[in-house]
XYZ file of C-alpha atoms in Angstrom:
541
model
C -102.531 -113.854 61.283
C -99.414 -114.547 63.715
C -99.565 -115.921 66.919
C -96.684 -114.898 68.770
C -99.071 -113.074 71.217
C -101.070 -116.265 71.993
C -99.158 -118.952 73.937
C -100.415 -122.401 74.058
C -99.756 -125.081 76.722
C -99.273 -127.438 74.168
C -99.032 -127.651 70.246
C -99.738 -130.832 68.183
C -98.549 -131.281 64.800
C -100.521 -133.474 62.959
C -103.921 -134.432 63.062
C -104.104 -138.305 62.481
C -105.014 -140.788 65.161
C -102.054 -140.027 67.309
C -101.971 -136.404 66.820
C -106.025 -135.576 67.816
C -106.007 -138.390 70.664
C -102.685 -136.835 72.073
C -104.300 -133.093 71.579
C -108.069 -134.512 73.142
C -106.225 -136.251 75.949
C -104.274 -132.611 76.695
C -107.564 -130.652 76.390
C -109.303 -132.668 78.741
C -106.827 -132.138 81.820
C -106.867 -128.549 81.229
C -104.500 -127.655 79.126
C -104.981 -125.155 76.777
C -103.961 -127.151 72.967
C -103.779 -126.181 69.330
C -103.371 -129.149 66.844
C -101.909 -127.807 63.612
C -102.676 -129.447 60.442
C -100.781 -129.281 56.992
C -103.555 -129.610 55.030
C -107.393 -128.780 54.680
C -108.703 -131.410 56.265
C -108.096 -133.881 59.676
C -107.112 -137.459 59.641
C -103.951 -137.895 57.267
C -102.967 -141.836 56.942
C -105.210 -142.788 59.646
C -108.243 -141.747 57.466
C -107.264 -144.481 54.831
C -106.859 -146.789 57.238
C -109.461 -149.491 59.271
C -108.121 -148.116 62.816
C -107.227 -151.850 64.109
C -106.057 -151.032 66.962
C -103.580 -153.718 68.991
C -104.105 -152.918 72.388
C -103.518 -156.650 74.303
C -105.647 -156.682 77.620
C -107.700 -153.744 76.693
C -111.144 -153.461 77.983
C -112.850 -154.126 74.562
C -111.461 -157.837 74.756
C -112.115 -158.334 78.012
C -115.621 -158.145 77.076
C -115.220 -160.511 74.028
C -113.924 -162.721 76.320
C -110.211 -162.311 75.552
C -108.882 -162.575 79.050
C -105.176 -163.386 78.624
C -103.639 -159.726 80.033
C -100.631 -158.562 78.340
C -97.872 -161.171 79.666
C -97.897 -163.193 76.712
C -97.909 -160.378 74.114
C -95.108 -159.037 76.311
C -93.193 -162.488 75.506
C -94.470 -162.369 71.730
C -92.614 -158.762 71.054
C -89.534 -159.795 73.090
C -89.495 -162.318 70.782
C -90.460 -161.329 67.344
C -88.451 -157.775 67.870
C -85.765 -159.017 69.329
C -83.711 -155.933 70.042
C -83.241 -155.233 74.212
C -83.476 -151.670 73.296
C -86.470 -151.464 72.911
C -87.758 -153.333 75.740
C -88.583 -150.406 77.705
C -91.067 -148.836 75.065
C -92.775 -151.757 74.270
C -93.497 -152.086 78.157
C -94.458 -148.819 78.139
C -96.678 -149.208 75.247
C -98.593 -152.400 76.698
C -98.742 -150.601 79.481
C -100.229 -147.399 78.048
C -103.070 -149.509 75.321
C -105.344 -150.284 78.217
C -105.494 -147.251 80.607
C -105.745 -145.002 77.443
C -108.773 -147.225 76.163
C -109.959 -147.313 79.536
C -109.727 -142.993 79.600
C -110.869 -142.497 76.344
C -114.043 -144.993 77.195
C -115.537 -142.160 79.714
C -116.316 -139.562 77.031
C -119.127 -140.647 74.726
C -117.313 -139.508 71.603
C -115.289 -143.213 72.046
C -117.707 -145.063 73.583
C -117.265 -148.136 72.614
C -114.256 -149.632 70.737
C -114.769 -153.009 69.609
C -112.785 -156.295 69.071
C -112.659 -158.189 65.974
C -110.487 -161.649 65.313
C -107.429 -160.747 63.457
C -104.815 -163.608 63.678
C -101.622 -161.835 64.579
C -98.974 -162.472 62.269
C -95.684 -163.931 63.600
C -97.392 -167.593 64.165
C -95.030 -169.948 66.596
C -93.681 -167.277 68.664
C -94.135 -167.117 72.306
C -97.187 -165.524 73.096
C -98.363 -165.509 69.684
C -102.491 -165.251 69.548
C -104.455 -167.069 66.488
C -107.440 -164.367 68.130
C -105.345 -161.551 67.790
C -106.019 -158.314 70.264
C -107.694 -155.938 67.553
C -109.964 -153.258 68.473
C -111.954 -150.966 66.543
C -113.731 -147.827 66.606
C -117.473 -148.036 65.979
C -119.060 -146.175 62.801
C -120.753 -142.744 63.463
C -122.999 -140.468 61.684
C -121.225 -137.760 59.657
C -124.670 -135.269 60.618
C -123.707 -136.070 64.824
C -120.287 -133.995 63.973
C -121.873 -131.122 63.002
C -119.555 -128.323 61.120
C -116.501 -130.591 61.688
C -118.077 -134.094 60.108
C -116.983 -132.393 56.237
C -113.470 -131.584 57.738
C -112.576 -135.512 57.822
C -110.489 -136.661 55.363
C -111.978 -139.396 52.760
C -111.375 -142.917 52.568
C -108.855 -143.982 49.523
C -112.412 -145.289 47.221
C -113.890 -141.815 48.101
C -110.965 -139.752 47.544
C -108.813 -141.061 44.461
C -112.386 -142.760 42.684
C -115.255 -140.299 43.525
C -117.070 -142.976 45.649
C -119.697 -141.595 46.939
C -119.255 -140.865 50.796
C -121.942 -142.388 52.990
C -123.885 -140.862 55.905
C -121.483 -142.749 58.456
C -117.752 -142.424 59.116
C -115.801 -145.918 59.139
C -112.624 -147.566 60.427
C -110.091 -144.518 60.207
C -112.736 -141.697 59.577
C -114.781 -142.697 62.163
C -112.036 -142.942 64.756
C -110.621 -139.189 63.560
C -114.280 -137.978 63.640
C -114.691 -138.974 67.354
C -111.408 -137.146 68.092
C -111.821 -133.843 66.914
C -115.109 -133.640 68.440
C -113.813 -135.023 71.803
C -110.994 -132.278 71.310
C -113.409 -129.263 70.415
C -115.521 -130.283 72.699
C -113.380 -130.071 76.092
C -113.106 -126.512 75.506
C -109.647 -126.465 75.427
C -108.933 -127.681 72.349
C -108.126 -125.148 69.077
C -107.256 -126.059 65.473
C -105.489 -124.057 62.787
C -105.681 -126.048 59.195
C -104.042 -125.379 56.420
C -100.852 -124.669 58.429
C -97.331 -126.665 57.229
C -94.634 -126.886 60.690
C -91.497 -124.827 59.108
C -89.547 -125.539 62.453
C -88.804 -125.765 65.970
C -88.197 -122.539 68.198
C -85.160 -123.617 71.152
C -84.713 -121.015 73.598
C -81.858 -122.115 76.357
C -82.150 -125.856 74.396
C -85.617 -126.275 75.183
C -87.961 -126.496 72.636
C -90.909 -123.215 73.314
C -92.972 -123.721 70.426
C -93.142 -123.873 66.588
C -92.762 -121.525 62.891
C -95.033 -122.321 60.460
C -96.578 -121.380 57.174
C -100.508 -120.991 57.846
C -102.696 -120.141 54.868
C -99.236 -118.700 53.169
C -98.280 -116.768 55.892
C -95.705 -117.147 58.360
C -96.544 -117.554 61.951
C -95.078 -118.320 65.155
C -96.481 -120.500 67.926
C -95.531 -120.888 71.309
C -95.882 -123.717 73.520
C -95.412 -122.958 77.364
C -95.201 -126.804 78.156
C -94.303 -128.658 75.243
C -94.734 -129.793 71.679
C -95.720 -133.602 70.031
C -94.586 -134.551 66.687
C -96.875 -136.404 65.118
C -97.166 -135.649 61.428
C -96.758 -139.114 59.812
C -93.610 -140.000 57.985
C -91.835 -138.914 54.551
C -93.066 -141.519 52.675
C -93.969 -139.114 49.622
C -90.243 -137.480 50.156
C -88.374 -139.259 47.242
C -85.267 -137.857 48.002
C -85.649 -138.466 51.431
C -86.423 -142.178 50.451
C -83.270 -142.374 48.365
C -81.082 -140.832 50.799
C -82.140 -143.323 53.535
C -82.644 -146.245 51.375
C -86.039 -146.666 51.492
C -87.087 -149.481 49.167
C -88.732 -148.222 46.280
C -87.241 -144.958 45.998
C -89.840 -143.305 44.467
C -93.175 -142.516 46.400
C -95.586 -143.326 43.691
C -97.130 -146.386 45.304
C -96.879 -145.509 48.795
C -100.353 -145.279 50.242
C -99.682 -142.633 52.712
C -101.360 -139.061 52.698
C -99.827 -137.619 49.961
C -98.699 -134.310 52.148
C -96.226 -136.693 54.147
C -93.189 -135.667 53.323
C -91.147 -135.330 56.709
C -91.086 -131.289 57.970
C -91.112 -133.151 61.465
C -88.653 -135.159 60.656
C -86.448 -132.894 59.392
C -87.456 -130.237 61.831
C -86.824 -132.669 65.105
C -82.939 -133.126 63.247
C -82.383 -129.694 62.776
C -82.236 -129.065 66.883
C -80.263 -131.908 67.218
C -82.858 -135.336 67.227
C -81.748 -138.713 66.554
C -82.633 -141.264 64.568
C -83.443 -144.743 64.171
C -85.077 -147.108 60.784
C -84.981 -144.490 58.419
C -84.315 -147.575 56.083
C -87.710 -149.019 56.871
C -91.306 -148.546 56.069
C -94.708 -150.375 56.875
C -94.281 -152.152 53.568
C -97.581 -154.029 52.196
C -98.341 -155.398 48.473
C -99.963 -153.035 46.052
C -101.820 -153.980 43.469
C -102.095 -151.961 40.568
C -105.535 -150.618 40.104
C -107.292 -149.258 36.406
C -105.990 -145.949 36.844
C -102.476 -146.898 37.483
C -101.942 -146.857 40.774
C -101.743 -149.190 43.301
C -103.842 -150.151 46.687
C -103.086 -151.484 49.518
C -104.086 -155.556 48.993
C -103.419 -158.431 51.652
C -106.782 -160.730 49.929
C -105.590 -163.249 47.404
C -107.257 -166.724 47.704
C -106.000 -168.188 44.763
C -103.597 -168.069 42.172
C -100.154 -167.166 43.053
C -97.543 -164.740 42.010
C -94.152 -164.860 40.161
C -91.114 -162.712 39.584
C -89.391 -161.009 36.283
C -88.347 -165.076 36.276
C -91.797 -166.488 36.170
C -91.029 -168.449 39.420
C -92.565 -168.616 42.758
C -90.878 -166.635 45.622
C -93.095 -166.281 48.945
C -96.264 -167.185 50.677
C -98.641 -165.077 48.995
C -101.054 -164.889 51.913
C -98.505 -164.620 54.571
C -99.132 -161.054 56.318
C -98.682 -158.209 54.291
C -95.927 -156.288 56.081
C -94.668 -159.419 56.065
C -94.988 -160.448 52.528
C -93.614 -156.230 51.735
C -90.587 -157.489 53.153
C -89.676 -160.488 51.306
C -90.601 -158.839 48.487
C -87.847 -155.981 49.223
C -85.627 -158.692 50.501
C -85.495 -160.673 46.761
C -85.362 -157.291 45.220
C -82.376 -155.878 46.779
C -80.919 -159.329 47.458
C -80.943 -160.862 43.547
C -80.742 -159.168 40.267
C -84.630 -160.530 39.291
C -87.258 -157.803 39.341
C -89.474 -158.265 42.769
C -90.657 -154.785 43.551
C -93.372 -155.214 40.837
C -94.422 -159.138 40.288
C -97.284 -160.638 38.570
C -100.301 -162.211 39.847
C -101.696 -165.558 37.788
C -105.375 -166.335 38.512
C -107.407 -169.208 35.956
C -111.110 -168.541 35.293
C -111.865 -170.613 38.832
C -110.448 -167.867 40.741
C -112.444 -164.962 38.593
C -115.855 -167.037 38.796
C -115.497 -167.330 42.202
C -114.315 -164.396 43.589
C -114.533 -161.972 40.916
C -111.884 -159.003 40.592
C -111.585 -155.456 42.119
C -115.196 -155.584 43.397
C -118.320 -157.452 44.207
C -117.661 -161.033 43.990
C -120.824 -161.672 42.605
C -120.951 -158.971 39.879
C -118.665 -159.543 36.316
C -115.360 -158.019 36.319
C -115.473 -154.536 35.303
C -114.502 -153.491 31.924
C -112.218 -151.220 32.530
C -110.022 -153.810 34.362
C -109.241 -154.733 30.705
C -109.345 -151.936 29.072
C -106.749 -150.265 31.039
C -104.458 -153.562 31.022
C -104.522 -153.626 34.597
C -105.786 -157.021 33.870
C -104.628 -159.261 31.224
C -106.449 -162.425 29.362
C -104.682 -165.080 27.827
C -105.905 -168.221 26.587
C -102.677 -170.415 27.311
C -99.901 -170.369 30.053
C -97.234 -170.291 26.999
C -99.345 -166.920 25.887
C -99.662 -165.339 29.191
C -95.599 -165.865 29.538
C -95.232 -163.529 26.521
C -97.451 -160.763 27.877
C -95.510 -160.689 31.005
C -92.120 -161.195 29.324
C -91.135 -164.322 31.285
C -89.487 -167.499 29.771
C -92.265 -170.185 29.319
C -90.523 -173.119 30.180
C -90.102 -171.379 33.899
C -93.657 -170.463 33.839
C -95.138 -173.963 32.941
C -92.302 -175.224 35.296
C -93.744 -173.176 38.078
C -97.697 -173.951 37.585
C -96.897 -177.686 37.498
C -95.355 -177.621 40.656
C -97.443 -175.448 42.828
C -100.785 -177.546 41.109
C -99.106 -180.677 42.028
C -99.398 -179.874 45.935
C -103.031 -179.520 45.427
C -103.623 -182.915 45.975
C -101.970 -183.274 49.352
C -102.822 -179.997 50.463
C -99.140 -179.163 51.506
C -97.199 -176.207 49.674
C -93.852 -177.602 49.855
C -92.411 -174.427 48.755
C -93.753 -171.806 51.533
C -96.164 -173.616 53.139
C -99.547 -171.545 51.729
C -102.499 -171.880 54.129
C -100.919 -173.407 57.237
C -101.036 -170.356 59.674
C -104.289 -169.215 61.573
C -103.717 -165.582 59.615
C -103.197 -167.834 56.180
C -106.637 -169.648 57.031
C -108.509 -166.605 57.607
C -108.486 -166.099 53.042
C -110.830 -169.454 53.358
C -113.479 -166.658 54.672
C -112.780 -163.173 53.547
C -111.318 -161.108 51.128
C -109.054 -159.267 53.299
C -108.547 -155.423 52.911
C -108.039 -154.040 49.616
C -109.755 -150.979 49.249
C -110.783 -151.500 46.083
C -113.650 -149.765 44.526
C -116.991 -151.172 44.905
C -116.286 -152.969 47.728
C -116.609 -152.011 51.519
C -114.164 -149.722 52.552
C -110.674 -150.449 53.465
C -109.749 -152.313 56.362
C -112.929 -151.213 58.554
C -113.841 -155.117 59.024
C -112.928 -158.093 57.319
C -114.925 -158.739 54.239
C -116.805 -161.961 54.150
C -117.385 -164.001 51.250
C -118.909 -167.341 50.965
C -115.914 -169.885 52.179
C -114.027 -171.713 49.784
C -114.801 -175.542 49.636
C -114.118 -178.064 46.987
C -112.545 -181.207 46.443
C -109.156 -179.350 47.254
C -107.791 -180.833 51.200
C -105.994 -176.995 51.426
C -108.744 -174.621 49.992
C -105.947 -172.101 49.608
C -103.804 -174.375 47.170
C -106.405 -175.314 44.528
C -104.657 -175.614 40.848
C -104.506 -173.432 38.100
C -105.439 -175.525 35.441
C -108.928 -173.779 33.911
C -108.259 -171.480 31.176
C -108.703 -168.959 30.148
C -105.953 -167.884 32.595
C -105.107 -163.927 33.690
C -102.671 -161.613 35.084
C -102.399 -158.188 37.669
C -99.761 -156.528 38.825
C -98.638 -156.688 42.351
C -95.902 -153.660 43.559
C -94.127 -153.407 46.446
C -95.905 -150.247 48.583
C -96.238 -149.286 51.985
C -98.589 -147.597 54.168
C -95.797 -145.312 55.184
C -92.039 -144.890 56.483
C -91.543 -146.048 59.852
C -88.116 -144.919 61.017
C -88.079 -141.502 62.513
C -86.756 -139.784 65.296
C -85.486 -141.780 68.069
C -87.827 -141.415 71.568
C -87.951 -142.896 75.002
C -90.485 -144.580 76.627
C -92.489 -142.021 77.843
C -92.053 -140.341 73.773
C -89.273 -137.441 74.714
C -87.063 -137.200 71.371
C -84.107 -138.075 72.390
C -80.706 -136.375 71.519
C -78.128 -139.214 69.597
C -76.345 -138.540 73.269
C -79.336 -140.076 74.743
C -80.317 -137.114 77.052
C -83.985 -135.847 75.556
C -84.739 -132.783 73.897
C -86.573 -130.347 76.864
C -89.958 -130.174 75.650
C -90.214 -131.977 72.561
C -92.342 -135.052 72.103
C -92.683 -137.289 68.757
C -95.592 -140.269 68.018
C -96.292 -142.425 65.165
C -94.296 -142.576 62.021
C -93.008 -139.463 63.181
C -90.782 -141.422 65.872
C -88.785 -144.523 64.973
C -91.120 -147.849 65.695
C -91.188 -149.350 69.257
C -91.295 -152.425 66.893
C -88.284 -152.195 65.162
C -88.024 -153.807 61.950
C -91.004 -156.061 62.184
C -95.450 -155.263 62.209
C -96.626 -157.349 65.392
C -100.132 -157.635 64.551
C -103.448 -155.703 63.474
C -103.338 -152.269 64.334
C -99.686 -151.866 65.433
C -98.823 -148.389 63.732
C -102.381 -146.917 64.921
C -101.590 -148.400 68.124
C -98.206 -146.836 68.453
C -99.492 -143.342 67.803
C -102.151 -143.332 70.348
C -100.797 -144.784 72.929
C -97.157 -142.861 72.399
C -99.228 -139.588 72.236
C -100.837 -140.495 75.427
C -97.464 -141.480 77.696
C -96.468 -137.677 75.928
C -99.404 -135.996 77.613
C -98.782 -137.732 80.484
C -94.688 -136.592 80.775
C -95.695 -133.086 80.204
C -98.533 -133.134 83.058
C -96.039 -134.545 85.527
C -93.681 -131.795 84.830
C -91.185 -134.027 82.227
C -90.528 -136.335 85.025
């Protein structure tokens, strides 16, 4: 069924966090809103996500006791981003975190986010908080959402594994779940699935409203007061990835909703949108699961990995957009293999902390059976299943065990930053089967102790030894089209397109090249969608 008779005052594309807090925080002033989504069901990325939020002198941390404003997170982006031309959005964006919290706190759909410690993850900056300024949304019941609880997308477990789903909604469910019912709720807010953005409709170079494919039909939407962009990235676009020299070219162990594949991107350059970081992505460490594919991972407490070389390269516990980018950094920068490296664990590691589930349970056979982990009685053996020269191997064990006994890693320094310390407690975020779900909270295991001074440099000297793969992934693209600080896509003139807005990995990062802390891309969606809102109530001004 077309639309063309129906005009909206607004029209979201998009429905992950961004997209259904932008389209609640419309629908609650008034304004008539219809979010559009690509596929079946709400939530895209977000839904695989934990929903950290960073949002420095929110009102969640003010009642954990985190009382230090935004000044010194102000001074840790100017530092850490280091690019002047961004200044302005990143103002805008610590500006935004709080009063949207603050908004969003009033209905009882968001009541109330939470703070957990994440360490944030450039360490010795200016600014820089070992606390972090992470918030969260609290769980809810999948029965309180009525018809629109089985309309959330699943978690990664629940939707690649068959997990079974739960009766609550967690990290990036729960936070999607709260939306849409906010949104429905104001009685304002409309939603047409199954419905793929096909392009922009520019009448006298403003931007009136949107073509798209709903259900296999063509429509037309119109938007009296403007449209926001905020339909993830084009992470699964391969050629898209090759022509902008995204790092791996291919999208098979990207972790974003599969459907990402840029039509905003490509529709906000086909009326004449700049761009910024198409180049870059959220990158994170993958490792490769029984069935293949990789997931998200950021936990290792022991072990360490090695290239196509058998040598050392990185920190393996340094943060993982972090650790993504040295890993793209050797890859493209020598002519050793880095975008897929191996992980070496002894039987110390396995006893203790198990592998790709509960720490106290055996590993699960078909680990093995599916070589996504390999046994080896010897270093000299497990060199020859990874097809690196032994001597380098043995070379590189000796050394790394031979800083156990000082505690320092001479090398990279393993275990000496507040984020590295954290491993000594939890198990991180891999959203591995059998394990809580991704990223929701931290997952606690029983702290490593020992004779060891630095718990997270303990040897690998107790055989039977074994081996994962680790791949370079990401959790999607984050260059996009280039906005200002109140999210108007701009024009590569600078002036901004008349009513056209763009949010999360739709737009190019307000962090540049670099992932501030916990819950920076969720962050930069909501509060990006919000400042939108806000631009088109004021009239654009």
């Amino acid at each position: 069924m077309s639309t063309d008779e129906e005009a909206f005052d607004i029209v979201v594309v998009g429905s992950g966090g961004g997209g259904l807090v932008g389209a609640y925080v419309a629908a609650s002033r008034g304004l008539r809103t219809l979010l559009i989504e690509k596929t079946s069901l709400f939530g895209g990325t977000t839904s695989y996500s934990g929903a950290g939020i960073w949002f420095p002198g929110s009102a969640p941390l003010e009642r954990a006791g985190i009382t230090d404003g935004v000044d010194g997170s102000r001074a840790y982006l100017r530092s850490i981003v280091a690019d002047d031309s961004r200044a302005s959005r990143q103002d805008a964006y610590l500006r935004a975190g709080a009063q949207l919290i603050d908004e969003l706190e009033q209905n009882p759909w968001f009541q109330s986010f939470v703070y957990a410690p994440v360490p944030e993850y450039f360490a010795g900056h200016p600014g820089f908080s070992p606390a972090g300024h992470t918030i969260f949304p609290p769980d809810v019941a999948i029965s309180d959402l009525g018809e629109l609880g089985p309309l959330v997308r699943r978690s990664i477990p629940e939707e690649r594994w068959g997990e079974p789903e739960g009766p609550a909604l967690r990290g990036g469910r729960a936070l999607i779940g709260r939306a849409v019912k906010a949104f429905v709720e104001t009685g304002n807010g409309f939603y047409r699935l199954d419905t793929a953005l096909t392009g922009l409709l520019v009448e006298n170079d403003r931007i009136i409203g949107v073509q798209a494919v709903s259900k296999g039909e063509p429509v037309t939407i119109r938007a009296r007061r403007g449209v926001l962009l905020a339909a993830g990235g084009f992470e699964h676009n391969a050629e898209l990835r090759e022509k902008y020299g995204v790092v791996p070219p291919a999208d098979e162990w990207s972790h974003g909703a599969p459907e990402n594949t840029g039509d905003a991107l490509l529709a906000g350059i086909a009326v004449g949108a700049a761009t910024e970081l198409l180049d870059e992505a959220w990158h994170v460490p993958g490792l490769i699961q029984p069935d293949g594919r990789p997931v998200f991972f950021a936990g290792l407490r022991g072990g360490i990995w090695v290239n196509g070389e058998g040598r050392r390269f990185m920190n393996e516990i340094e943060p993982y957009d972090r650790a993504g980018h040295d890993m793209r950094r050797a890859h493209t920068s020598t002519d050793v293999e880095h975008s897929r490296v191996h992980w070496i664990l002894d039987q110390r590691q396995l006893d203790r902390d198990s592998f790709g589930g509960d720490p106290a349970a055996p590993v699960r056979p078909e680990w093995f059976d599916s070589g996504a982990l390999r046994k080896a009685d010897t270093l000299e053996e497990l060199a020859e299943i990874i097809g690196a020269p032994v001597a380098n191997l043995r070379e590189t064990v000796r050394e790394f065990n031979s800083y156990a006994p000082g505690g320092v890693d001479e090398q990279f320094h393993r275990g000496e930053t507040p984020w590295d310390q954290m491993y000594q407690h939890v198990v991180g975020f891999s959203a591995v089967p059998g394990t809580p779900e991704s990223g929701t909270t931290l997952n606690y295991l029983v702290p490593i102790t020992g004779e060891w001074p630095n718990p997270l440099v303990q040897p690998i000297e107790q055989g039977p030894f074994y081996v994962a793969t680790i791949v370079l992934s990401d959790i999607g693209t984050k260059g996009g089209l280039r906005t200002d600080e109140n999210a108007r896509v701009l024009r590569e003139d600078g002036r901004p397109i008349e009513g056209l807005y763009a949010t999360g990995n739709t737009m190019a990062a307000m962090s540049g090249g670099v992932y501030p802390g916990a819950g920076t891309p969720i962050g930069s969606s909501l509060a990006f969608a919000y400042l939108a809102v806000l631009d088109i109530v004021n009239g654009g001004k």
